[in-house]
């Protein structure tokens, strides 16, 4: 069946994996990737699909209301998979306004454009909003986030994502907008910008730089390989029920310090260094303000309803990830020159 689908934020980390999957798996779909190409957007992530017939790139800003309106008029989208966002908690602490603009205002602009285009003709249309488990706040030592867990966001980033989730549900409830939302745990894998824990530490180890562990390092995250997230998004887009929320997680919890120690071990092997070399770079630094203690997703609704499960064991996913970054040193070197150095100095000095 022919469809024209808008994927926002397709030049970013997760978005590029979603674009690749859809372009290759659905040759009958026209996939339009809209991305502003902020510091986190990188067309290098999509070199392998950029000349494919069913792929189109549009550079633009979701905050620009009239541009978004015109884009919907031009393509008459059947569906939207919305990933574009400011996505890094530390940056949201220093500059919350950018998060409100892109994550909240940008999302509402897309909702308005979809509502106006689909009015009275909602059949077969879908607004898929990609969100995060961070909207649920922080867990104690036990328990899991369910789809019914109350929202309790703690950072400017998670508050902006929570707000956008509420707007999507409000448009479903008020205007009959067909939608689905998924809330996913921490992703890792190829193409992640090295401001997030794993690529930052991989890059620092390869350069012999210290590994800044926030606080006592005993914060817990649930890690999912990015391709498994893209596969879940495909399943939910095609088989998810209207107006439903699906949690996506790796069934894979680690404290930061345990994760970092495994990473150090695997990096020593990959770089042919003596065991213990990378671990010597661990440096405990000042904690992140308002640092959420623990995230843990119960993804059983997705597993039971749609038959999705993570395909990789964590050690295997981590080894693949390390191998990718070491084979793509040029990718890393290109994005860590220039502005990245200023960001790094401000964040870690
Ligand atoms: P990312 O920061 O790597 O990429 C974001 C992309 O959005 C970039 O390509 C950027 O250029 C684009 N963008 C930013 N502002 C824009 C704007 N105003 N207009 C158009 N494009 C804009 O982010 P990511 O890690 O790939 O996350 C993608 C989505 O998944 C986000 O919505 C995020 O909240 C969500 N998410 C991320 C994780 C994770 O672990 N990374 C986990 C769960 C959910
Ligand atoms: P991050 O990758 O920023 O994802 P999120 O904050 O969205 O979970 O961080 C993952 C964990 O690693 C989080 O507990 C913060 C911690 N962390 C560090 O200890 N040092 C760092 O330099 C970074 C970037 C993160």
Coordinates of C-alpha atoms and ligand atoms in Angstrom, one line a residue:
X1 CA 0.0 0.0 0.0
X2 CA 1.4 3.4 -0.9
X3 CA 1.8 5.8 1.9
X4 CA 3.7 9.1 2.5
X5 CA 5.2 9.2 5.9
X6 CA 6.9 12.1 7.6
X7 CA 9.7 11.1 10.0
X8 CA 10.9 14.1 12.0
X9 CA 14.4 14.1 13.5
X10 CA 15.5 11.4 11.0
X11 CA 19.1 12.7 10.9
X12 CA 19.6 12.1 14.7
X13 CA 20.5 8.9 16.5
X14 CA 17.3 7.0 16.8
X15 CA 15.6 8.7 13.8
X16 CA 18.3 7.6 11.4
X17 CA 17.8 4.0 12.4
X18 CA 14.0 4.4 11.9
X19 CA 14.4 6.0 8.5
X20 CA 16.8 3.3 7.3
X21 CA 14.4 0.5 8.5
X22 CA 11.4 2.1 6.8
X23 CA 13.1 3.1 3.6
X24 CA 14.5 -0.4 3.1
X25 CA 11.5 -2.4 4.4
X26 CA 8.8 -0.4 2.6
X27 CA 9.8 0.4 -0.9
X28 CA 6.2 1.4 -1.7
X29 CA 6.2 4.1 1.0
X30 CA 7.6 7.6 0.4
X31 CA 9.6 8.5 3.4
X32 CA 10.2 12.2 4.0
X33 CA 12.8 13.0 6.6
X34 CA 12.4 16.5 8.1
X35 CA 15.3 17.6 10.3
X36 CA 16.7 21.0 11.3
X37 CA 20.3 19.5 11.5
X38 CA 21.1 20.9 14.9
X39 CA 24.4 19.8 16.5
X40 CA 22.8 16.4 16.9
X41 CA 21.6 15.9 13.4
X42 CA 24.0 14.5 10.9
X43 CA 23.3 13.4 7.3
X44 CA 26.4 11.2 7.4
X45 CA 24.1 8.8 9.5
X46 CA 22.0 8.2 6.3
X47 CA 24.6 8.0 3.5
X48 CA 23.6 4.4 2.7
X49 CA 20.0 5.4 2.0
X50 CA 20.2 9.0 0.7
X51 CA 20.0 8.0 -3.0
X52 CA 17.1 5.6 -2.5
X53 CA 14.1 6.4 -4.7
X54 CA 11.6 6.4 -1.8
X55 CA 13.6 8.7 0.4
X56 CA 13.4 12.5 0.5
X57 CA 15.3 14.9 2.9
X58 CA 13.8 18.2 3.9
X59 CA 15.8 20.6 6.1
X60 CA 13.5 22.6 8.3
X61 CA 12.5 23.5 11.8
X62 CA 9.3 22.1 13.5
X63 CA 9.0 25.3 15.4
X64 CA 8.4 27.2 12.2
X65 CA 4.6 27.0 12.0
X66 CA 4.1 28.2 8.4
X67 CA 6.9 26.0 7.1
X68 CA 5.3 23.0 8.7
X69 CA 1.9 23.9 7.3
X70 CA 3.4 24.2 3.8
X71 CA 5.2 20.9 4.1
X72 CA 1.9 19.1 4.9
X73 CA 0.3 20.8 1.9
X74 CA 3.2 19.7 -0.3
X75 CA 3.2 16.1 0.7
X76 CA -0.2 15.3 2.1
X77 CA 1.2 12.9 4.7
X78 CA -0.6 9.8 5.7
X79 CA 1.4 9.4 8.8
X80 CA 3.9 11.1 11.1
X81 CA 6.6 9.5 13.2
X82 CA 7.7 12.3 15.4
X83 CA 11.2 11.9 16.8
X84 CA 12.7 15.5 16.4
X85 CA 13.6 16.8 19.8
X86 CA 16.2 18.3 22.0
X87 CA 17.2 15.2 23.8
X88 CA 20.0 15.7 26.3
X89 CA 19.2 16.2 30.0
X90 CA 22.4 18.1 30.8
X91 CA 21.7 20.7 28.0
X92 CA 18.1 21.1 29.2
X93 CA 19.5 22.1 32.6
X94 CA 21.6 24.9 31.0
X95 CA 19.1 25.9 28.3
X96 CA 15.5 24.8 29.1
X97 CA 13.9 27.3 26.6
X98 CA 15.2 25.5 23.6
X99 CA 13.5 22.3 24.9
X100 CA 10.2 24.0 25.3
X101 CA 10.4 25.5 21.8
X102 CA 11.3 22.3 20.0
X103 CA 9.7 19.6 22.2
X104 CA 6.5 21.4 23.1
X105 CA 5.8 24.1 20.5
X106 CA 7.3 22.0 17.7
X107 CA 5.1 19.1 18.6
X108 CA 1.9 21.2 18.7
X109 CA 2.8 22.7 15.3
X110 CA 2.9 19.2 13.8
X111 CA -0.3 18.2 15.6
X112 CA -2.1 21.3 14.2
X113 CA -0.8 20.7 10.6
X114 CA -1.9 17.0 10.8
X115 CA -5.3 17.9 12.3
X116 CA -6.0 20.4 9.6
X117 CA -5.0 18.1 6.8
X118 CA -6.7 15.0 8.1
X119 CA -10.0 16.7 9.3
X120 CA -12.9 14.4 8.5
X121 CA -10.6 12.0 6.7
X122 CA -8.8 10.4 9.6
X123 CA -9.0 6.8 8.2
X124 CA -5.6 5.2 7.8
X125 CA -3.9 8.2 9.2
X126 CA -1.6 8.1 12.3
X127 CA 0.4 10.5 14.4
X128 CA 3.1 8.4 16.2
X129 CA 4.8 10.4 19.0
X130 CA 8.1 8.9 20.2
X131 CA 8.7 9.6 23.8
X132 CA 10.8 8.6 26.8
X133 CA 10.5 6.7 30.0
X134 CA 11.8 9.8 31.8
X135 CA 8.3 11.3 31.8
X136 CA 7.5 8.9 34.7
X137 CA 10.1 10.4 37.0
X138 CA 12.4 8.4 39.1
X139 CA 12.0 5.0 40.8
X140 CA 13.3 3.8 44.1
X141 CA 15.1 0.5 44.4
X142 CA 12.1 -1.6 43.3
X143 CA 9.2 -1.4 40.9
X144 CA 8.8 -0.7 37.2
X145 CA 7.2 2.0 35.0
X146 CA 3.9 0.8 33.5
X147 CA 1.9 2.6 30.8
X148 CA -0.5 3.5 33.6
X149 CA 2.2 5.0 35.9
X150 CA 1.5 8.7 36.7
X151 CA 3.7 11.3 35.0
X152 CA 6.2 12.9 37.4
X153 CA 9.0 14.4 35.2
X154 CA 12.0 15.8 37.1
X155 CA 14.2 17.5 34.5
X156 CA 13.5 20.3 32.0
X157 CA 14.0 17.7 29.3
X158 CA 11.5 15.2 30.7
X159 CA 9.1 17.9 31.6
X160 CA 9.1 19.1 28.0
X161 CA 8.6 15.5 26.7
X162 CA 5.8 15.0 29.2
X163 CA 4.1 18.1 28.1
X164 CA 4.3 17.0 24.4
X165 CA 2.8 13.6 25.3
X166 CA -0.1 15.4 27.0
X167 CA -0.7 17.5 23.9
X168 CA -0.8 14.4 21.7
X169 CA -3.4 12.7 24.0
X170 CA -5.4 16.0 24.2
X171 CA -5.5 16.2 20.3
X172 CA -6.7 12.5 20.3
X173 CA -9.3 13.2 22.9
X174 CA -10.5 16.6 21.7
X175 CA -10.2 16.4 17.9
X176 CA -10.3 12.7 17.3
X177 CA -6.6 12.7 16.1
X178 CA -5.5 9.1 15.5
X179 CA -2.3 8.7 17.6
X180 CA -0.1 6.3 19.4
X181 CA 2.7 7.1 21.9
X182 CA 5.7 5.0 22.9
X183 CA 7.9 5.6 25.9
X184 CA 11.3 4.0 25.6
X185 CA 14.2 3.5 28.0
X186 CA 17.9 4.5 27.3
X187 CA 19.1 3.6 23.8
X188 CA 22.6 2.8 22.8
X189 CA 24.3 1.8 19.6
X190 CA 25.8 3.3 16.4
X191 CA 25.4 7.0 15.5
X192 CA 24.7 8.3 19.0
X193 CA 26.0 11.8 19.6
X194 CA 28.9 11.7 22.1
X195 CA 27.2 13.8 24.8
X196 CA 25.4 10.7 26.0
X197 CA 27.1 8.3 28.4
X198 CA 28.2 5.4 26.1
X199 CA 29.6 7.2 23.1
X200 CA 31.1 9.9 25.3
X201 CA 33.0 7.3 27.3
X202 CA 34.0 5.2 24.2
X203 CA 35.5 8.4 22.7
X204 CA 37.2 9.3 25.9
X205 CA 38.7 5.9 26.3
X206 CA 40.1 5.8 22.8
X207 CA 41.6 9.3 23.5
X208 CA 43.0 8.3 26.9
X209 CA 40.7 11.0 28.6
X210 CA 39.1 10.7 32.0
X211 CA 35.6 9.2 32.3
X212 CA 33.4 11.6 34.3
X213 CA 31.1 9.5 36.5
X214 CA 28.3 11.7 38.0
X215 CA 27.9 11.4 41.8
X216 CA 28.4 7.9 43.2
X217 CA 27.7 6.2 39.9
X218 CA 24.9 4.2 41.4
X219 CA 22.1 5.5 39.2
X220 CA 20.3 2.8 37.3
X221 CA 19.2 2.8 33.7
X222 CA 17.5 0.2 31.4
X223 CA 19.4 -0.1 28.1
X224 CA 18.1 -1.0 24.7
X225 CA 20.0 -1.5 21.4
X226 CA 18.8 1.3 19.1
X227 CA 17.9 -1.1 16.2
X228 CA 15.5 -2.9 18.5
X229 CA 13.8 0.4 19.3
X230 CA 13.4 1.0 15.5
X231 CA 11.9 -2.4 15.1
X232 CA 9.5 -1.7 18.0
X233 CA 8.5 1.6 16.4
X234 CA 7.7 -0.2 13.1
X235 CA 5.6 -2.8 14.9
X236 CA 3.7 -0.2 16.9
X237 CA 3.2 2.0 13.8
X238 CA 1.6 -0.8 11.9
X239 CA 0.0 -3.0 14.6
X240 CA -0.5 -0.7 17.6
X241 CA -4.0 0.2 18.7
X242 CA -5.3 3.7 18.3
X243 CA -4.9 6.1 21.3
X244 CA -2.7 3.6 23.1
X245 CA 0.6 4.0 24.9
X246 CA 3.4 1.3 24.7
X247 CA 6.4 1.2 26.9
X248 CA 9.6 0.0 25.2
X249 CA 12.5 -1.3 27.3
X250 CA 15.4 -3.6 27.2
X251 CA 14.6 -5.8 30.3
X252 CA 18.2 -4.8 31.0
X253 CA 19.0 -2.7 34.1
X254 CA 22.5 -1.6 35.0
X255 CA 23.9 0.8 37.5
X256 CA 26.1 3.3 35.7
X257 CA 29.3 2.2 37.4
X258 CA 28.7 -1.5 36.6
X259 CA 27.9 -0.6 33.0
X260 CA 31.1 1.5 32.8
X261 CA 33.2 -1.3 34.1
X262 CA 31.9 -3.7 31.5
X263 CA 32.5 -1.0 28.8
X264 CA 36.1 -0.5 30.1
X265 CA 36.7 -4.3 30.0
X266 CA 35.4 -4.6 26.4
X267 CA 37.3 -1.5 25.3
X268 CA 40.6 -2.9 26.6
X269 CA 40.0 -6.1 24.6
X270 CA 39.0 -4.1 21.4
X271 CA 42.0 -1.8 21.7
X272 CA 44.4 -4.7 22.7
X273 CA 45.3 -3.0 25.9
X274 CA 46.2 -4.6 29.2
X275 CA 43.1 -5.4 31.4
X276 CA 42.4 -2.5 33.7
X277 CA 43.8 0.2 31.5
X278 CA 40.5 1.9 30.7
X279 CA 39.2 1.5 34.2
X280 CA 42.0 3.7 35.5
X281 CA 40.3 6.6 33.6
X282 CA 37.2 6.6 35.8
X283 CA 36.9 9.9 37.7
X284 CA 34.0 10.7 40.0
X285 CA 32.7 14.2 39.4
X286 CA 30.0 16.5 40.7
X287 CA 26.5 15.0 40.3
X288 CA 24.0 16.2 37.8
X289 CA 21.4 18.5 39.5
X290 CA 18.1 16.7 40.1
X291 CA 19.6 13.4 38.8
X292 CA 17.0 10.7 38.5
X293 CA 18.0 7.6 40.6
X294 CA 16.5 4.8 38.6
X295 CA 14.5 4.1 35.5
X296 CA 13.1 0.6 34.8
X297 CA 10.5 -0.2 32.1
X298 CA 7.9 -2.9 32.2
X299 CA 7.6 -3.6 28.4
X300 CA 5.3 -6.6 28.8
X301 CA 2.3 -4.9 27.1
X302 CA 4.3 -4.6 23.9
X303 CA 5.6 -8.1 24.3
X304 CA 2.2 -9.7 25.0
X305 CA 0.1 -7.6 22.5
X306 CA 2.5 -7.2 19.6
X307 CA 5.1 -10.0 20.2
X308 CA 8.1 -7.6 20.3
X309 CA 11.2 -8.5 22.3
X310 CA 14.8 -7.1 22.3
X311 CA 16.8 -9.2 19.9
X312 CA 20.2 -8.8 21.4
X313 CA 21.8 -9.7 24.7
X314 CA 23.4 -6.6 26.2
X315 CA 27.1 -7.8 26.1
X316 CA 26.6 -8.6 22.4
X317 CA 25.0 -5.2 21.7
X318 CA 27.8 -3.4 23.5
X319 CA 30.5 -5.3 21.5
X320 CA 28.7 -4.4 18.3
X321 CA 28.5 -0.8 19.4
X322 CA 32.2 -0.5 20.4
X323 CA 33.1 -2.1 17.1
X324 CA 31.0 0.4 15.1
X325 CA 32.6 3.4 16.9
X326 CA 36.1 2.1 16.4
X327 CA 35.4 1.4 12.7
X328 CA 34.0 4.9 12.3
X329 CA 36.6 7.0 13.9
X330 CA 36.2 9.6 11.2
X331 CA 32.5 10.0 12.0
X332 CA 33.4 10.6 15.6
X333 CA 36.4 12.9 14.8
X334 CA 34.2 15.1 12.5
X335 CA 31.5 15.7 15.2
X336 CA 33.9 16.2 18.1
X337 CA 35.8 19.0 16.5
X338 CA 34.6 22.6 16.7
X339 CA 31.5 23.3 18.9
X340 CA 31.7 20.0 20.7
X341 CA 35.0 21.1 22.3
X342 CA 33.3 24.2 23.7
X343 CA 30.4 22.2 25.0
X344 CA 32.7 19.7 26.6
X345 CA 34.7 22.4 28.4
X346 CA 31.6 24.1 29.8
X347 CA 30.0 20.8 30.9
X348 CA 33.0 19.1 32.4
X349 CA 35.6 21.8 33.5
Ligands
LIG1 P1 19.0 13.2 18.9 O1 19.3 14.3 19.7 O2 20.1 12.2 18.5 O3 18.3 13.6 17.5 C1 17.3 14.6 17.5 C2 17.2 15.0 16.0 O4 16.1 16.0 16.0 C3 18.4 15.7 15.4 O5 18.6 15.1 14.1 C4 18.1 17.1 15.3 O6 18.7 17.8 14.3 C5 16.6 17.1 15.2 N1 15.9 18.3 15.6 C6 16.1 19.0 16.8 N2 15.4 20.1 16.9 C7 14.7 20.2 15.7 C8 13.7 21.1 15.2 N3 13.4 22.2 15.9 N4 13.2 20.8 14.0 C9 13.6 19.7 13.3 N5 14.5 18.9 13.7 C10 15.0 19.0 14.9 O7 17.9 12.4 19.7 P2 17.6 10.8 19.8 O8 18.4 10.3 20.9 O9 17.7 10.2 18.4 O10 16.1 10.8 20.2 C11 15.0 10.9 19.3 C12 13.7 10.9 20.0 O11 13.6 9.7 20.8 C13 13.5 12.1 20.9 O12 12.2 12.5 20.8 C14 13.8 11.5 22.3 O13 13.1 12.3 23.3 C15 13.3 10.1 22.2 N6 14.0 9.1 23.0 C16 15.4 9.1 23.1 C17 16.0 8.1 23.9 C18 17.5 7.9 23.9 O14 18.0 7.1 24.7 N7 18.2 8.6 23.1 C19 15.2 7.2 24.7 C20 13.8 7.3 24.6 C21 13.2 8.3 23.8
LIG2 P1 22.6 10.0 29.6 O1 23.3 9.2 28.6 O2 22.8 11.5 29.6 O3 21.1 9.6 29.5 P2 19.9 10.0 30.6 O4 20.3 11.1 31.5 O5 18.8 10.4 29.6 O6 19.6 8.7 31.3 O7 23.1 9.5 31.0 C1 23.0 8.1 31.4 C2 23.4 8.0 32.8 O8 24.9 8.3 32.9 C3 22.8 9.0 33.8 O9 22.6 8.5 35.0 C4 23.8 10.1 33.9 C5 25.1 9.4 33.8 N1 26.3 10.1 33.2 C6 27.5 10.2 33.8 O10 27.7 9.7 34.9 N2 28.5 10.9 33.2 C7 28.3 11.6 32.0 O11 29.3 12.2 31.6 C8 27.1 11.5 31.3 C9 26.8 12.1 30.0 C10 26.1 10.7 32.0

